[in-house]
Amino acid sequence: MGSNPLRQQVASMRQSLFDEEILDKQFMQMEQLEDVDNPNFAEEVMTLYIRDSTKLIATVEQALERPPYDVNKLDKSLHQLKGSSASVGANKVWIETNQMRESIKAGDLESRTKAQLQLIKLAHETLRGKVEPYFRLVRQVGPSETAQRPK
């Protein structure tokens, strides 16, 4: 029974990820793919997402360093970031990426787009800073926590 407070902490951390709209229902669907053979599926996918999305954000940042801006390269990278964010349920990153794409389509490549990139980076760092300790705690509690997921 000593792990009960840890289970409560896991549940609280998980709920805060949704309450703060950092994650969305897509993440829940990804968690449902976990089973006995792959109990860390959501963590593994999120780890790959964080690695790959960090590279995409760096590509966008480099593309905005100095004019002339390669709008096609920017849009391609942002499209990839938006799609992968939606796939894992990274809600805030998805929202900010979508807004940046809209800024580019509106032709605002200077002030608004660069400010939007900072919001993407903040949303990404917030996601990373919240899910990494969450998954560490989930591993500490053990796989039975995933079986007690609320419907």
XYZ file of N, CA, C and O in Angstrom:
604
model
N 0.813 -1.186 0.000
C 0.000 0.000 0.000
C 0.858 1.251 0.000
O 0.369 2.339 -0.142
N 2.179 1.083 0.153
C 3.060 2.234 0.209
C 3.105 3.026 -1.078
O 3.497 4.181 -1.080
N 2.717 2.424 -2.196
C 2.770 3.149 -3.460
C 1.481 3.925 -3.747
O 1.404 4.621 -4.739
N 0.462 3.800 -2.903
C -0.795 4.503 -3.133
C -0.612 6.017 -3.282
O -1.180 6.601 -4.187
N 0.185 6.683 -2.432
C 0.410 8.115 -2.649
C 1.082 8.405 -3.996
O 0.796 9.418 -4.628
N 1.953 7.487 -4.435
C 2.581 7.665 -5.748
C 1.553 7.530 -6.866
O 1.577 8.286 -7.839
N 0.647 6.585 -6.710
C -0.419 6.439 -7.717
C -1.283 7.689 -7.774
O -1.683 8.119 -8.850
N -1.561 8.250 -6.617
C -2.341 9.490 -6.577
C -1.569 10.628 -7.240
O -2.152 11.455 -7.948
N -0.271 10.656 -7.023
C 0.559 11.693 -7.640
C 0.579 11.529 -9.165
O 0.496 12.511 -9.903
N 0.674 10.296 -9.639
C 0.622 10.031 -11.085
C -0.705 10.523 -11.648
O -0.748 11.221 -12.670
N -1.792 10.166 -10.980
C -3.120 10.569 -11.456
C -3.256 12.088 -11.471
O -3.800 12.666 -12.425
N -2.729 12.734 -10.457
C -2.794 14.198 -10.376
C -1.954 14.853 -11.477
O -2.395 15.813 -12.127
N -0.743 14.341 -11.677
C 0.126 14.884 -12.733
C -0.517 14.705 -14.101
O -0.513 15.622 -14.922
N -1.068 13.522 -14.319
C -1.706 13.230 -15.601
C -2.875 14.171 -15.830
O -3.024 14.748 -16.903
N -3.703 14.340 -14.812
C -4.868 15.210 -14.946
C -4.450 16.651 -15.242
O -5.078 17.327 -16.046
N -3.376 17.108 -14.626
C -2.928 18.485 -14.859
C -2.486 18.692 -16.311
O -2.649 19.779 -16.863
N -1.957 17.644 -16.942
C -1.566 17.751 -18.351
C -2.775 18.047 -19.238
O -2.663 18.746 -20.247
N -3.932 17.530 -18.837
C -5.165 17.778 -19.590
C -5.827 19.076 -19.144
O -6.318 19.841 -19.975
N -5.824 19.337 -17.838
C -6.436 20.556 -17.328
C -5.746 21.798 -17.901
O -6.400 22.795 -18.198
N -4.436 21.734 -18.044
C -3.663 22.847 -18.598
C -3.657 22.823 -20.130
O -3.003 23.653 -20.760
N -4.349 21.853 -20.704
C -4.474 21.676 -22.150
C -3.135 21.488 -22.865
O -2.970 21.833 -24.026
N -2.185 20.929 -22.132
C -0.888 20.583 -22.717
C -1.061 19.369 -23.620
O -0.481 19.295 -24.696
N -1.893 18.421 -23.159
C -2.212 17.228 -23.932
C -3.709 17.199 -24.218
O -4.493 17.848 -23.531
N -4.078 16.403 -25.237
C -5.498 16.252 -25.561
C -5.861 14.777 -25.666
O -5.054 13.894 -25.354
N -7.070 14.514 -26.127
C -7.593 13.142 -26.165
C -6.757 12.192 -27.021
O -6.782 10.981 -26.812
N -6.023 12.708 -27.964
C -5.174 11.846 -28.788
C -4.136 11.124 -27.931
O -3.797 9.973 -28.182
N -3.648 11.800 -26.908
C -2.694 11.166 -25.997
C -3.362 9.998 -25.275
O -2.756 8.944 -25.087
N -4.623 10.181 -24.872
C -5.356 9.089 -24.210
C -5.482 7.888 -25.138
O -5.332 6.743 -24.705
N -5.733 8.140 -26.395
C -5.839 7.043 -27.361
C -4.500 6.331 -27.502
O -4.447 5.111 -27.628
N -3.433 7.102 -27.462
C -2.103 6.499 -27.553
C -1.837 5.629 -26.315
O -1.295 4.531 -26.435
N -2.254 6.105 -25.152
C -2.084 5.311 -23.929
C -2.854 3.996 -24.006
O -2.407 2.988 -23.467
N -3.988 4.001 -24.655
C -4.802 2.790 -24.750
C -4.126 1.710 -25.593
O -4.526 0.549 -25.547
N -3.113 2.075 -26.336
C -2.360 1.103 -27.130
C -1.319 0.350 -26.297
O -0.706 -0.591 -26.783
N -1.125 0.797 -25.053
C -0.191 0.099 -24.170
C -0.801 -1.229 -23.755
O -2.013 -1.340 -23.562
N 0.052 -2.231 -23.638
C -0.398 -3.536 -23.166
C 0.760 -4.220 -22.453
O 1.815 -3.621 -22.251
N 0.575 -5.460 -22.110
C 1.595 -6.214 -21.380
C 2.900 -6.278 -22.165
O 3.986 -6.169 -21.599
N 2.796 -6.431 -23.473
C 3.992 -6.540 -24.308
C 4.676 -5.200 -24.545
O 5.861 -5.162 -24.877
N 3.936 -4.124 -24.415
C 4.495 -2.797 -24.648
C 3.907 -1.806 -23.644
O 3.142 -0.911 -24.014
N 4.291 -1.934 -22.371
C 3.691 -1.106 -21.332
C 4.122 0.362 -21.364
O 3.479 1.201 -20.742
N 5.180 0.672 -22.086
C 5.689 2.044 -22.140
C 5.485 2.681 -23.514
O 6.210 3.591 -23.899
N 4.494 2.221 -24.238
C 4.279 2.692 -25.602
C 4.142 4.213 -25.674
O 4.802 4.878 -26.483
N 3.294 4.791 -24.827
C 3.069 6.235 -24.867
C 4.359 6.998 -24.582
O 4.661 7.991 -25.252
N 5.117 6.535 -23.621
C 6.387 7.195 -23.303
C 7.360 7.105 -24.476
O 8.029 8.083 -24.816
N 7.443 5.934 -25.085
C 8.368 5.760 -26.207
C 7.995 6.670 -27.372
O 8.868 7.315 -27.973
N 6.722 6.741 -27.689
C 6.275 7.599 -28.792
C 6.508 9.067 -28.451
O 6.988 9.836 -29.282
N 6.194 9.454 -27.220
C 6.391 10.852 -26.822
C 7.869 11.217 -26.822
O 8.234 12.333 -27.208
N 8.720 10.297 -26.426
C 10.164 10.547 -26.448
C 10.642 10.787 -27.882
O 11.423 11.714 -28.137
N 10.171 9.964 -28.815
C 10.524 10.157 -30.229
C 9.976 11.485 -30.738
O 10.658 12.206 -31.475
N 8.751 11.814 -30.351
C 8.152 13.088 -30.755
C 8.993 14.264 -30.254
O 9.291 15.185 -31.026
N 9.380 14.234 -29.000
C 10.164 15.345 -28.439
C 11.492 15.479 -29.176
O 11.913 16.580 -29.529
N 12.134 14.359 -29.449
C 13.410 14.399 -30.183
C 13.220 14.994 -31.577
O 13.926 15.912 -31.981
N 12.248 14.468 -32.310
C 12.039 14.914 -33.687
C 11.500 16.342 -33.759
O 11.895 17.120 -34.626
N 10.603 16.688 -32.855
C 10.025 18.033 -32.889
C 11.063 19.089 -32.496
O 11.026 20.207 -33.005
N 11.997 18.727 -31.643
C 13.083 19.648 -31.290
C 13.887 19.994 -32.542
O 14.239 21.159 -32.771
N 14.134 18.993 -33.372
C 14.865 19.223 -34.628
C 14.052 20.082 -35.590
O 14.593 20.969 -36.255
N 12.756 19.827 -35.673
C 11.904 20.627 -36.562
C 11.850 22.083 -36.119
O 11.908 22.995 -36.953
N 11.761 22.312 -34.831
C 11.735 23.684 -34.312
C 13.054 24.387 -34.632
O 13.062 25.548 -35.025
N 14.162 23.669 -34.507
C 15.467 24.248 -34.849
C 15.537 24.590 -36.335
O 16.089 25.631 -36.723
N 14.950 23.749 -37.176
C 14.920 24.012 -38.621
C 14.123 25.282 -38.913
O 14.531 26.116 -39.723
N 12.996 25.429 -38.253
C 12.172 26.637 -38.426
C 12.941 27.861 -37.960
O 12.964 28.901 -38.635
N 13.584 27.743 -36.824
C 14.350 28.868 -36.283
C 15.470 29.283 -37.243
O 15.678 30.468 -37.497
N 16.159 28.308 -37.811
C 17.226 28.606 -38.767
C 16.668 29.266 -40.025
O 17.285 30.179 -40.576
N 15.515 28.813 -40.460
C 14.906 29.380 -41.667
C 14.479 30.824 -41.463
O 14.347 31.578 -42.440
N 14.294 31.232 -40.220
C 13.875 32.614 -39.920
C 15.037 33.516 -39.503
O 14.812 34.664 -39.125
N 16.265 33.004 -39.594
C 17.405 33.793 -39.138
C 17.621 35.058 -39.960
O 17.900 36.106 -39.416
N 17.524 34.945 -41.280
C 17.736 36.141 -42.109
C 17.007 36.001 -43.437
O 16.908 34.897 -43.978
N 16.490 37.131 -43.918
C 15.809 37.110 -45.223
C 16.816 36.821 -46.332
O 18.002 37.071 -46.144
N 16.393 36.363 -47.473
C 15.000 36.060 -47.800
C 14.579 34.737 -47.175
O 15.352 33.777 -47.127
N 13.370 34.698 -46.673
C 12.856 33.517 -45.996
C 12.341 32.508 -47.022
O 11.675 32.880 -47.974
N 12.663 31.267 -46.791
C 12.182 30.191 -47.642
C 10.827 29.738 -47.099
O 10.743 28.891 -46.211
N 9.763 30.343 -47.627
C 8.413 30.096 -47.135
C 8.040 28.622 -47.301
O 7.394 28.042 -46.427
N 8.451 28.009 -48.388
C 8.127 26.594 -48.604
C 8.791 25.699 -47.554
O 8.171 24.774 -47.041
N 10.053 25.982 -47.234
C 10.762 25.205 -46.216
C 10.114 25.413 -44.850
O 9.924 24.455 -44.090
N 9.768 26.659 -44.547
C 9.091 26.955 -43.290
C 7.774 26.190 -43.190
O 7.493 25.547 -42.176
N 6.981 26.285 -44.233
C 5.678 25.647 -44.210
C 5.798 24.126 -44.114
O 5.046 23.489 -43.382
N 6.766 23.557 -44.810
C 6.961 22.108 -44.757
C 7.317 21.662 -43.339
O 6.741 20.706 -42.821
N 8.246 22.358 -42.709
C 8.647 22.013 -41.344
C 7.490 22.210 -40.358
O 7.263 21.377 -39.473
N 6.768 23.300 -40.520
C 5.635 23.563 -39.631
C 4.511 22.555 -39.852
O 3.841 22.139 -38.901
N 4.322 22.149 -41.092
C 3.306 21.138 -41.390
C 3.664 19.815 -40.698
O 2.800 19.160 -40.111
N 4.937 19.434 -40.749
C 5.392 18.215 -40.075
C 5.207 18.330 -38.563
O 4.756 17.393 -37.909
N 5.557 19.487 -38.018
C 5.425 19.700 -36.577
C 3.963 19.660 -36.155
O 3.614 19.043 -35.146
N 3.120 20.285 -36.942
C 1.682 20.294 -36.642
C 1.125 18.868 -36.674
O 0.406 18.456 -35.756
N 1.475 18.114 -37.696
C 0.973 16.750 -37.827
C 1.457 15.831 -36.723
O 0.669 15.071 -36.149
N 2.735 15.899 -36.405
C 3.256 15.023 -35.350
C 2.709 15.436 -33.987
O 2.422 14.579 -33.144
N 2.507 16.727 -33.775
C 1.928 17.203 -32.513
C 0.501 16.690 -32.358
O 0.104 16.238 -31.273
N -0.260 16.737 -33.435
C -1.630 16.220 -33.397
C -1.634 14.721 -33.127
O -2.471 14.219 -32.364
N -0.693 13.994 -33.715
C -0.644 12.535 -33.569
C -0.405 12.074 -32.138
O -0.926 11.044 -31.723
N 0.393 12.843 -31.383
C 0.695 12.436 -30.008
C -0.162 13.163 -28.981
O -0.076 12.884 -27.789
N -0.959 14.116 -29.431
C -1.817 14.853 -28.506
C -1.137 16.038 -27.847
O -1.570 16.498 -26.795
N -0.072 16.547 -28.458
C 0.632 17.719 -27.922
C -0.162 18.974 -28.297
O 0.173 19.704 -29.230
N -1.214 19.207 -27.567
C -2.226 20.204 -27.908
C -1.686 21.627 -28.038
O -1.932 22.297 -29.035
N -0.963 22.106 -27.032
C -0.483 23.498 -27.080
C 0.527 23.708 -28.200
O 0.514 24.749 -28.846
N 1.378 22.739 -28.425
C 2.341 22.862 -29.528
C 1.573 22.908 -30.845
O 1.873 23.716 -31.720
N 0.567 22.061 -30.986
C -0.254 22.039 -32.199
C -0.922 23.393 -32.424
O -0.900 23.927 -33.538
N -1.519 23.950 -31.383
C -2.211 25.240 -31.498
C -1.244 26.336 -31.943
O -1.528 27.093 -32.877
N -0.102 26.425 -31.284
C 0.864 27.486 -31.613
C 1.445 27.297 -33.015
O 1.661 28.267 -33.740
N 1.669 26.056 -33.401
C 2.186 25.784 -34.745
C 1.164 26.177 -35.802
O 1.504 26.794 -36.814
N -0.075 25.855 -35.551
C -1.138 26.212 -36.478
C -1.235 27.741 -36.615
O -1.392 28.262 -37.724
N -1.128 28.442 -35.510
C -1.187 29.908 -35.565
C 0.004 30.486 -36.336
O -0.147 31.462 -37.072
N 1.161 29.879 -36.192
C 2.325 30.362 -36.940
C 2.132 30.126 -38.432
O 2.474 30.989 -39.247
N 1.579 28.985 -38.793
C 1.308 28.715 -40.211
C 0.336 29.758 -40.773
O 0.496 30.207 -41.905
N -0.651 30.126 -39.989
C -1.612 31.154 -40.422
C -0.922 32.503 -40.594
O -1.229 33.237 -41.541
N 0.002 32.828 -39.724
C 0.759 34.084 -39.851
C 1.563 34.101 -41.143
O 1.627 35.119 -41.835
N 2.170 32.981 -41.457
C 2.973 32.892 -42.690
C 2.061 33.035 -43.907
O 2.387 33.763 -44.847
N 0.920 32.358 -43.874
C -0.021 32.463 -44.991
C -0.513 33.896 -45.173
O -0.794 34.317 -46.292
N -0.602 34.637 -44.066
C -1.038 36.036 -44.130
C 0.092 36.954 -44.587
O -0.120 38.150 -44.779
N 1.290 36.398 -44.756
C 2.421 37.182 -45.247
C 3.186 37.907 -44.162
O 4.039 38.736 -44.452
N 2.919 37.614 -42.909
C 3.599 38.278 -41.798
C 4.790 37.442 -41.355
O 4.700 36.627 -40.439
N 5.908 37.651 -42.029
C 7.102 36.855 -41.722
C 8.040 37.533 -40.737
O 9.028 36.946 -40.337
N 7.769 38.715 -40.363
C 8.685 39.402 -39.449
C 8.238 39.276 -38.000
O 8.468 38.269 -37.369
N 7.542 40.266 -37.513
C 7.247 40.339 -36.076
C 6.364 39.204 -35.572
O 6.711 38.515 -34.620
N 5.226 39.007 -36.181
C 4.266 38.041 -35.650
C 4.788 36.604 -35.757
O 4.634 35.815 -34.829
N 5.391 36.268 -36.871
C 5.882 34.907 -37.056
C 7.014 34.588 -36.097
O 7.049 33.509 -35.502
N 7.913 35.524 -35.917
C 9.025 35.280 -34.984
C 8.524 35.204 -33.545
O 9.018 34.388 -32.758
N 7.547 36.016 -33.212
C 6.953 35.936 -31.870
C 6.241 34.597 -31.693
O 6.295 33.990 -30.618
N 5.583 34.142 -32.746
C 4.873 32.861 -32.687
C 5.853 31.706 -32.486
O 5.547 30.762 -31.765
N 7.029 31.799 -33.090
C 8.042 30.756 -32.890
C 8.414 30.662 -31.415
O 8.576 29.558 -30.891
N 8.518 31.795 -30.754
C 8.837 31.768 -29.321
C 7.731 31.072 -28.528
O 8.000 30.360 -27.563
N 6.486 31.249 -28.942
C 5.367 30.582 -28.271
C 5.397 29.070 -28.517
O 5.073 28.282 -27.621
N 5.797 28.677 -29.726
C 5.952 27.243 -30.014
C 7.040 26.656 -29.114
O 6.859 25.597 -28.514
N 8.150 27.353 -29.026
C 9.256 26.866 -28.205
C 8.845 26.765 -26.737
O 9.171 25.785 -26.059
N 8.102 27.744 -26.255
C 7.630 27.711 -24.871
C 6.670 26.543 -24.648
O 6.790 25.809 -23.655
N 5.735 26.354 -25.564
C 4.782 25.239 -25.440
C 5.524 23.901 -25.468
O 5.196 22.976 -24.711
N 6.526 23.800 -26.306
C 7.314 22.575 -26.432
C 8.104 22.307 -25.154
O 8.124 21.172 -24.649
N 8.743 23.331 -24.626
C 9.506 23.167 -23.384
C 8.598 22.846 -22.205
O 8.957 22.057 -21.336
N 7.421 23.446 -22.181
C 6.452 23.148 -21.127
C 6.027 21.686 -21.205
O 5.985 20.982 -20.194
N 5.723 21.236 -22.420
C 5.356 19.835 -22.625
C 6.465 18.917 -22.120
O 6.227 18.015 -21.313
N 7.653 19.173 -22.574
C 8.795 18.340 -22.190
C 9.003 18.360 -20.677
O 9.234 17.325 -20.052
N 8.928 19.541 -20.096
C 9.139 19.693 -18.660
C 8.077 19.030 -17.804
O 8.309 18.743 -16.627
N 6.910 18.781 -18.385
C 5.829 18.132 -17.631
C 5.757 16.624 -17.902
O 5.499 15.859 -16.985
N 5.952 16.215 -19.161
C 5.785 14.783 -19.447
C 6.981 13.948 -18.997
O 6.794 12.794 -18.610
N 8.179 14.504 -19.025
C 9.333 13.711 -18.603
C 9.231 13.295 -17.134
O 9.388 12.114 -16.816
N 8.920 14.212 -16.192
C 8.755 13.758 -14.806
C 7.530 12.855 -14.627
O 7.552 11.924 -13.812
N 6.496 13.094 -15.415
C 5.310 12.236 -15.359
C 5.678 10.795 -15.713
O 5.350 9.858 -14.978
N 6.384 10.607 -16.821
C 6.753 9.253 -17.232
C 7.741 8.609 -16.260
O 7.698 7.399 -16.045
N 8.633 9.405 -15.669
C 9.543 8.847 -14.659
C 8.736 8.277 -13.487
O 9.018 7.186 -13.000
N 7.737 9.017 -13.062
C 6.906 8.567 -11.950
C 6.064 7.352 -12.345
O 5.911 6.416 -11.558
N 5.547 7.347 -13.564
C 4.781 6.188 -14.042
C 5.648 4.936 -14.004
O 5.203 3.877 -13.571
N 6.904 5.068 -14.443
C 7.817 3.907 -14.405
C 8.070 3.459 -12.968
O 8.153 2.275 -12.687
N 8.186 4.415 -12.070
C 8.434 4.091 -10.663
C 7.231 3.357 -10.057
O 7.408 2.403 -9.310
N 6.036 3.774 -10.395
C 4.819 3.160 -9.863
C 4.616 1.780 -10.470
O 4.176 0.855 -9.800
N 4.920 1.636 -11.752
C 4.786 0.342 -12.401
C 3.587 0.275 -13.321
O 2.726 1.158 -13.314
N 3.519 -0.778 -14.116
C 2.510 -0.886 -15.172
C 1.077 -0.979 -14.680
O 0.159 -0.712 -15.433
N 0.845 -1.332 -13.434
C -0.538 -1.456 -12.982
C -1.264 -0.124 -13.021
O -2.481 -0.077 -13.101
N -0.527 0.981 -12.996
C -1.168 2.314 -13.076
C -1.913 2.487 -14.394
O -2.991 3.039 -14.427
N -1.347 2.006 -15.473
C -2.006 2.178 -16.765
C -3.288 1.383 -16.830
O -4.218 1.779 -17.515
N -3.354 0.295 -16.079
C -4.574 -0.516 -16.084
C -5.705 0.149 -15.307
O -6.860 -0.196 -15.459
N -5.393 1.138 -14.471
C -6.404 1.805 -13.658
C -6.839 3.135 -14.249
O -7.391 3.985 -13.570
N -6.576 3.330 -15.501
C -6.901 4.574 -16.183
C -8.416 4.815 -16.148
O -9.194 3.911 -16.412
N -8.856 6.043 -15.822
C -10.297 6.311 -15.824
C -10.868 6.312 -17.238
O -10.179 6.652 -18.193
N -12.118 5.921 -17.352
C -12.787 5.861 -18.673
C -13.300 7.220 -19.063
O -13.775 7.986 -18.346
